[in-house]
Short mmCIF file of C-alpha atoms in Angstrom, two decimals:
data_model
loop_
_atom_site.label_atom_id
_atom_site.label_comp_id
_atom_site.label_asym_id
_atom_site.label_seq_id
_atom_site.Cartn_x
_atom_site.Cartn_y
_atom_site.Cartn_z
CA UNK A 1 19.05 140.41 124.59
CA UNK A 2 22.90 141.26 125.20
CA UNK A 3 23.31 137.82 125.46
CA UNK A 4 21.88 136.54 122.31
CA UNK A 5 23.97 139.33 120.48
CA UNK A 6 27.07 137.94 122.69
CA UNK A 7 26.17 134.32 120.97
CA UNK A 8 25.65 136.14 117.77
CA UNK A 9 28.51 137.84 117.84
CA UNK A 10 31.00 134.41 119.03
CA UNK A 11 29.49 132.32 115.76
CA UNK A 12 30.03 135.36 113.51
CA UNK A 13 33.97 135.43 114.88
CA UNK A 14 34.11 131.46 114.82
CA UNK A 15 32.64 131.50 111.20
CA UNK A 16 35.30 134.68 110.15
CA UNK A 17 38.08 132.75 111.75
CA UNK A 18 37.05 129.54 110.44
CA UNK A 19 37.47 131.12 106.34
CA UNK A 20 41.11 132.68 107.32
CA UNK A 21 42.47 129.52 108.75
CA UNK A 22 41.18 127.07 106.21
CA UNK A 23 43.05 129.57 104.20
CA UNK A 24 46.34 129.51 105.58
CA UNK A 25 46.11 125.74 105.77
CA UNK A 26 45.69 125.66 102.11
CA UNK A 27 48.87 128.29 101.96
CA UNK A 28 50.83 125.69 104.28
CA UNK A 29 50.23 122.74 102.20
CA UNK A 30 51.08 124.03 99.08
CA UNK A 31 53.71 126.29 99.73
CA UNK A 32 55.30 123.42 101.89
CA UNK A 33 54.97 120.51 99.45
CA UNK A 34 55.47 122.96 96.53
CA UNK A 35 58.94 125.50 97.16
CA UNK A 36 60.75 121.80 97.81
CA UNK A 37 60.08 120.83 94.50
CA UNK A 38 60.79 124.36 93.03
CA UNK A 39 64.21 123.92 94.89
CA UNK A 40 65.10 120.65 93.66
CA UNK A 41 64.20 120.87 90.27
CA UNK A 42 65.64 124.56 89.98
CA UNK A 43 63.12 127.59 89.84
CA UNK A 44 64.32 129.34 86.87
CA UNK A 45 64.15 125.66 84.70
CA UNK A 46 60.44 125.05 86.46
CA UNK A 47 59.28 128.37 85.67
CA UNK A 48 60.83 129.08 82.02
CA UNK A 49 61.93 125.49 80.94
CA UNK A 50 59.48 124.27 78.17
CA UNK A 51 59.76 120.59 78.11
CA UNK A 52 57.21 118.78 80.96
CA UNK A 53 58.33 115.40 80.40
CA UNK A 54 58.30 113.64 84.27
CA UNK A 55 59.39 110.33 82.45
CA UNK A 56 62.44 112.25 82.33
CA UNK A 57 63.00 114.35 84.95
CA UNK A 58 61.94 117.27 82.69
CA UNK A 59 59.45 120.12 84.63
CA UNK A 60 59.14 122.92 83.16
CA UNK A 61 55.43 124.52 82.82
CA UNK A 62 56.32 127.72 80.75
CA UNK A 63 54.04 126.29 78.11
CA UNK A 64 51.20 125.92 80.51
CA UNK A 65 51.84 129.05 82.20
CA UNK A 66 51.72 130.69 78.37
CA UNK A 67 48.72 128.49 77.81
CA UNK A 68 46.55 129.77 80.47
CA UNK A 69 47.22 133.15 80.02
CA UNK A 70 46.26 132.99 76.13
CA UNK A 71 43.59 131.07 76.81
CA UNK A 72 42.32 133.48 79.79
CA UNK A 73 43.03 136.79 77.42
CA UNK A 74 40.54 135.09 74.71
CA UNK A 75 38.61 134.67 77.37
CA UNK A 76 38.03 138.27 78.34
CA UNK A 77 38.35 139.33 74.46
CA UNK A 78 34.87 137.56 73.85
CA UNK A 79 33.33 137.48 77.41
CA UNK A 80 33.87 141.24 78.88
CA UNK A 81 32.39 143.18 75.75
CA UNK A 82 29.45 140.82 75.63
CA UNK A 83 29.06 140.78 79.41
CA UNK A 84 29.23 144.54 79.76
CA UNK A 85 26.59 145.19 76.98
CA UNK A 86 24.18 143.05 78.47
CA UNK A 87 24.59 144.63 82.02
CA UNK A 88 23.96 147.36 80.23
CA UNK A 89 21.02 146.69 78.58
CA UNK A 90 19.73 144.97 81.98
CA UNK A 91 20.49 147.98 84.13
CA UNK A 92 18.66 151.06 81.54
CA UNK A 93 17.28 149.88 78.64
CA UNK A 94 15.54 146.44 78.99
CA UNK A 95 11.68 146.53 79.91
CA UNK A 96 10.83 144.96 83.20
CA UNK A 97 8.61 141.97 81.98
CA UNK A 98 11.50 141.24 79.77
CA UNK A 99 13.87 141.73 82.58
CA UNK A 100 12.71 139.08 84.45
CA UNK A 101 13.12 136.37 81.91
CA UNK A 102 16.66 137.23 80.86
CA UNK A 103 18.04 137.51 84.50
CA UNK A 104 16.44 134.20 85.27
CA UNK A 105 18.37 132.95 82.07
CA UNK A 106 21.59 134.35 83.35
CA UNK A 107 21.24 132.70 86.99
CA UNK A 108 20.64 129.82 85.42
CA UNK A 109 23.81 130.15 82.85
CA UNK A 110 25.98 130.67 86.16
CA UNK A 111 24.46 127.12 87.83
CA UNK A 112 25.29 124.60 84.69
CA UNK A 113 27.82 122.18 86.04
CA UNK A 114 31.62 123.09 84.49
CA UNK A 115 31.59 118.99 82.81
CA UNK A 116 28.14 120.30 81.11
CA UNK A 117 29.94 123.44 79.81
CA UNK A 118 32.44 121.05 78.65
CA UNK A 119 30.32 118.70 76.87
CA UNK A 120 28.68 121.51 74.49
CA UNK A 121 31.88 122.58 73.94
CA UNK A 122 32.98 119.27 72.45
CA UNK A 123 29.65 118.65 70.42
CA UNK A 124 29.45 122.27 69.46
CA UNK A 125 32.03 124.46 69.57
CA UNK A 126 34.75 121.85 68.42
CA UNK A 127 32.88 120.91 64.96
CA UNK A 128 32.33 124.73 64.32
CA UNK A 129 35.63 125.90 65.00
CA UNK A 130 37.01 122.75 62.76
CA UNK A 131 34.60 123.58 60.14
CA UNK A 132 35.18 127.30 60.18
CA UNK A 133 38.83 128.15 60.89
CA UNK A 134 40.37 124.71 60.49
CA UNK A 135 42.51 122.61 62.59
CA UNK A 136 41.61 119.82 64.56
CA UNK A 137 38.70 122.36 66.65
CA UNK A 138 40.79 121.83 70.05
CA UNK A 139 42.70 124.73 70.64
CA UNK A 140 42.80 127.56 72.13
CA UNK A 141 39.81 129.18 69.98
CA UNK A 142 37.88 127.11 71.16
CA UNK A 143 38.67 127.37 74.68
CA UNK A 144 38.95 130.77 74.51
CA UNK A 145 34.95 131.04 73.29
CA UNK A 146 34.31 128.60 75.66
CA UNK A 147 35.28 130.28 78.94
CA UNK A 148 34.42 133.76 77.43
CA UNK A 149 30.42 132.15 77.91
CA UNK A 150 30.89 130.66 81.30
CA UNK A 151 32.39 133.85 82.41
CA UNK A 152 29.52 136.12 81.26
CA UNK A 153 27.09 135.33 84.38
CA UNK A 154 29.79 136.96 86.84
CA UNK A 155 30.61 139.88 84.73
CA UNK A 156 26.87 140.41 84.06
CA UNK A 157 25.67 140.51 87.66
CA UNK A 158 28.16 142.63 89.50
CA UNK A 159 28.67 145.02 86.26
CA UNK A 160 24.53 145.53 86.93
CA UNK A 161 24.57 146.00 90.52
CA UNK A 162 27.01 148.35 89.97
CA UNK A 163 25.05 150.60 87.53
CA UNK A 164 22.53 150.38 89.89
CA UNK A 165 24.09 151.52 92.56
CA UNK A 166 24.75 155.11 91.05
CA UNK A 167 22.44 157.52 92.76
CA UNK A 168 19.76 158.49 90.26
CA UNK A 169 20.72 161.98 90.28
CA UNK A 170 23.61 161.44 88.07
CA UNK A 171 21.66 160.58 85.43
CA UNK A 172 18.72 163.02 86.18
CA UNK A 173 21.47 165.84 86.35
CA UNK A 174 23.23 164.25 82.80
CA UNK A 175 19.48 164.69 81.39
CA UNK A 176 18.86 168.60 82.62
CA UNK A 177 21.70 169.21 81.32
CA UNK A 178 20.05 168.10 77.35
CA UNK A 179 22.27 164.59 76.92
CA UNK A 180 19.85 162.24 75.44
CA UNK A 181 19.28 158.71 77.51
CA UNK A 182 22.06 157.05 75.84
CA UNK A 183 24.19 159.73 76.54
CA UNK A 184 23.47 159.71 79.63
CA UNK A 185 23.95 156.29 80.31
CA UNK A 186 27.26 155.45 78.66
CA UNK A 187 28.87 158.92 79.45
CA UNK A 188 28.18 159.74 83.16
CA UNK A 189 26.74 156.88 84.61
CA UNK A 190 29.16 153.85 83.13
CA UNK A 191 32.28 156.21 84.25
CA UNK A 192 30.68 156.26 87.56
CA UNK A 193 30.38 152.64 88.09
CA UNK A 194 33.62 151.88 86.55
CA UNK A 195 35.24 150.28 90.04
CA UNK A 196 32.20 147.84 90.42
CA UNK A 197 32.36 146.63 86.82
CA UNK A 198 36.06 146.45 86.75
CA UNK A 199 35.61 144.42 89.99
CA UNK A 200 33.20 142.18 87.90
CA UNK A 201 36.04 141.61 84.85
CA UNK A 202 38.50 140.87 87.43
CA UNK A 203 36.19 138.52 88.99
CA UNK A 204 35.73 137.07 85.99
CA UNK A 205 39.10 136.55 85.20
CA UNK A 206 39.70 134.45 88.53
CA UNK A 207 37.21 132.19 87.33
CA UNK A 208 38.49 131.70 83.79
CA UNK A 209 42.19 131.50 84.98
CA UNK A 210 40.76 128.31 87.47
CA UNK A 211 38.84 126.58 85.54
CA UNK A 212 39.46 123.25 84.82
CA UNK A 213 36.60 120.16 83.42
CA UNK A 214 35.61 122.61 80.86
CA UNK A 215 39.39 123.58 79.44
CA UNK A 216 40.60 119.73 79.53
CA UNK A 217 37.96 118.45 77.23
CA UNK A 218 38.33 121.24 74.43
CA UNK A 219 41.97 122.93 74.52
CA UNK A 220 43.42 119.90 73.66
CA UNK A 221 46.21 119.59 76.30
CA UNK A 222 49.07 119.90 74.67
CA UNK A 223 52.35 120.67 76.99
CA UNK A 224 53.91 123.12 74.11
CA UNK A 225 54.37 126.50 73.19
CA UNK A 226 51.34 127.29 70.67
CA UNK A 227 52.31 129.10 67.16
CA UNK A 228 48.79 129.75 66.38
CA UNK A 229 45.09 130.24 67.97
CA UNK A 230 43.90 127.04 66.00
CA UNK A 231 46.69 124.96 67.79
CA UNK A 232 46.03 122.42 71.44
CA UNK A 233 47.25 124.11 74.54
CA UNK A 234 47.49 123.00 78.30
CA UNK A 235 46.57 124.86 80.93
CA UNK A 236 47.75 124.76 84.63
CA UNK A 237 45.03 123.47 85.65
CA UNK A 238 44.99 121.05 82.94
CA UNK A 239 47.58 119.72 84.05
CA UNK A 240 47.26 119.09 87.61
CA UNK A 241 44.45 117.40 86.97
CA UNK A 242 45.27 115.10 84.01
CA UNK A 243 48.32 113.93 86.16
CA UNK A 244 47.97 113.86 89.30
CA UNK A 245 45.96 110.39 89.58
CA UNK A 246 49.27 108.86 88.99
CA UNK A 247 51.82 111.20 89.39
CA UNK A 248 54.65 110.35 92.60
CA UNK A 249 57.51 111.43 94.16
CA UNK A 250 58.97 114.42 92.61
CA UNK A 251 56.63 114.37 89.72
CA UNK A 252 53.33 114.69 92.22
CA UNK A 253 55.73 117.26 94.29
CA UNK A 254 56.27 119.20 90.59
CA UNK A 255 52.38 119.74 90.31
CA UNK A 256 51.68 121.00 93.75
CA UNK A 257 54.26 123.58 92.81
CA UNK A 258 52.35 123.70 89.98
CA UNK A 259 49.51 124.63 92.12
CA UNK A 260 51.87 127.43 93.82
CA UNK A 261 52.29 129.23 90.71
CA UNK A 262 48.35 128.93 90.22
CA UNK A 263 48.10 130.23 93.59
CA UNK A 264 49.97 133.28 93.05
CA UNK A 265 48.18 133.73 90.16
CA UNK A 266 44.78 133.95 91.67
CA UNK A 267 46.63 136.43 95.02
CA UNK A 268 48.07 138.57 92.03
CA UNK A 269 44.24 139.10 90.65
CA UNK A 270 42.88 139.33 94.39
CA UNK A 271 45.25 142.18 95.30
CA UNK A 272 44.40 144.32 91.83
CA UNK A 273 40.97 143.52 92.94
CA UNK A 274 41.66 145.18 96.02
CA UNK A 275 43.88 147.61 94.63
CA UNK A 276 41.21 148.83 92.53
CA UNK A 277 38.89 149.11 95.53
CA UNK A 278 41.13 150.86 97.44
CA UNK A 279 42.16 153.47 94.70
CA UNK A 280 38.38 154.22 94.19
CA UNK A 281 37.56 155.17 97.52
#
């Protein structure tokens, strides 16, 4: 027995050290390919210039930098408020045969492919942006609506494990006390689950700040400074992507930095993830 938990115990470790290391591989590469190529180009003209023009030596990503944060912040205007109303509805309102059927709806919401995502964005949400608001329909409206759906499934599921995770007697104690269900619900037992969901927007967040199929077939991909919601914007991902195929020599090196400053990014929401953690307990 003490042997097998010996074995047990070695693949665990081997597995755990296995996910840190391919890790700090990942941190090697970029950060070695990438701080070059901050140096050379300059880091204040790579991180604030707005011109990305490789053709001429020009690399700045401000606009894409600006670009994935609006489109991101749309994202969590339309995606958190809808997300947290449903986990609400899941977690204390919804009847159980109907339960069933909308969980398996979200599950299935969280498997569809990023390209498929991208594709009903196109067909769909292009033409009824166009129609509606104007503009060509690629913009950051439209990617903005976009993401907000595909991040719903993550903000659903942990914001509903983590009203159910609050002890029962919360809400019995809310209802001695005279507060109606509703009452109860939204003013004792959301405050108390507040970390978990928060962890759930932040989680969500990570995913719309990374994505990438979906974003490069309806924000348009413009490397500019947007004036307007209705306007194209490009993304950092975006743009790694759309250039790299071809990209060399201090172009290529200019989006792995690229992919440095997307790194960062997705450390910076990590450690408020933890922060938040950490300041609950």
């Amino acid at each position: 027995m003490k042997t097998k938990e010996s074995i047990f115990r070695l693949i665990f470790l081997f597995c755990a050290a296995f996910s840190i290391l391919a890790v700090l591989l990942i941190c090697l590469f970029l950060f070695a390919n990438g701080i070059p190529a901050m140096h050379k180009i300059g880091l204040v003209d790579f991180l604030f210039g707005q011109k990305w023009k490789p053709g001429n030596d020009l690399y700045g990503i401000f606009p894409m930098i600006i670009g994935s944060l609006y489109v991101t912040a749309g994202a969590i205007i339309f995606g958190v408020p809808i997300g947290l109303m449903t986990a609400i509805f899941l977690s204390k309102f919804c009847p159980k045969k109907l339960h069933g059927i909308l969980k398996s709806g979200i599950d299935l919401l969280a498997g569809i492919p990023s390209v498929v995502y991208g594709f009903f964005g196109l067909m769909v949400i292009v033409p009824f942006v166009r129609n509606v608001f104007g503009g060509n329909g690629s913009s950051i409206l439209t990617a903005s609506l976009l993401l907000g759906m595909m991040i719903l499934p993550t903000i659903i599921s942990v914001s509903e494990s983590a009203l159910n995770a609050v002890p029962l007697s919360y809400y019995e104690g809310a209802r001695a006390l005279g507060a109606t269900h509703e009452r109860s619900v939204f003013l004792v037992m959301l405050p108390a689950a507040r970390s978990g969901i928060l962890a759930g927007v932040i989680l969500g967040i990570g995913r719309a700040i990374g994505e990438t199929m979906a974003v490069i077939m309806v924000a348009g991909n413009q490397a500019r400074i947007p004036d307007s919601i209705l306007k194209g914007v490009r993304t950092l991902t975006a743009n790694i992507v759309i250039e790299m195929g071809y990209a060399a020599d201090l172009h290529r090196e200019a989006l792995i930095a690229t992919g440095v400053v997307l790194f960062v990014f997705i450390l910076g929401i990590n450690f408020a993830f933890n922060l938040v953690k950490n300041r609950e307990k």
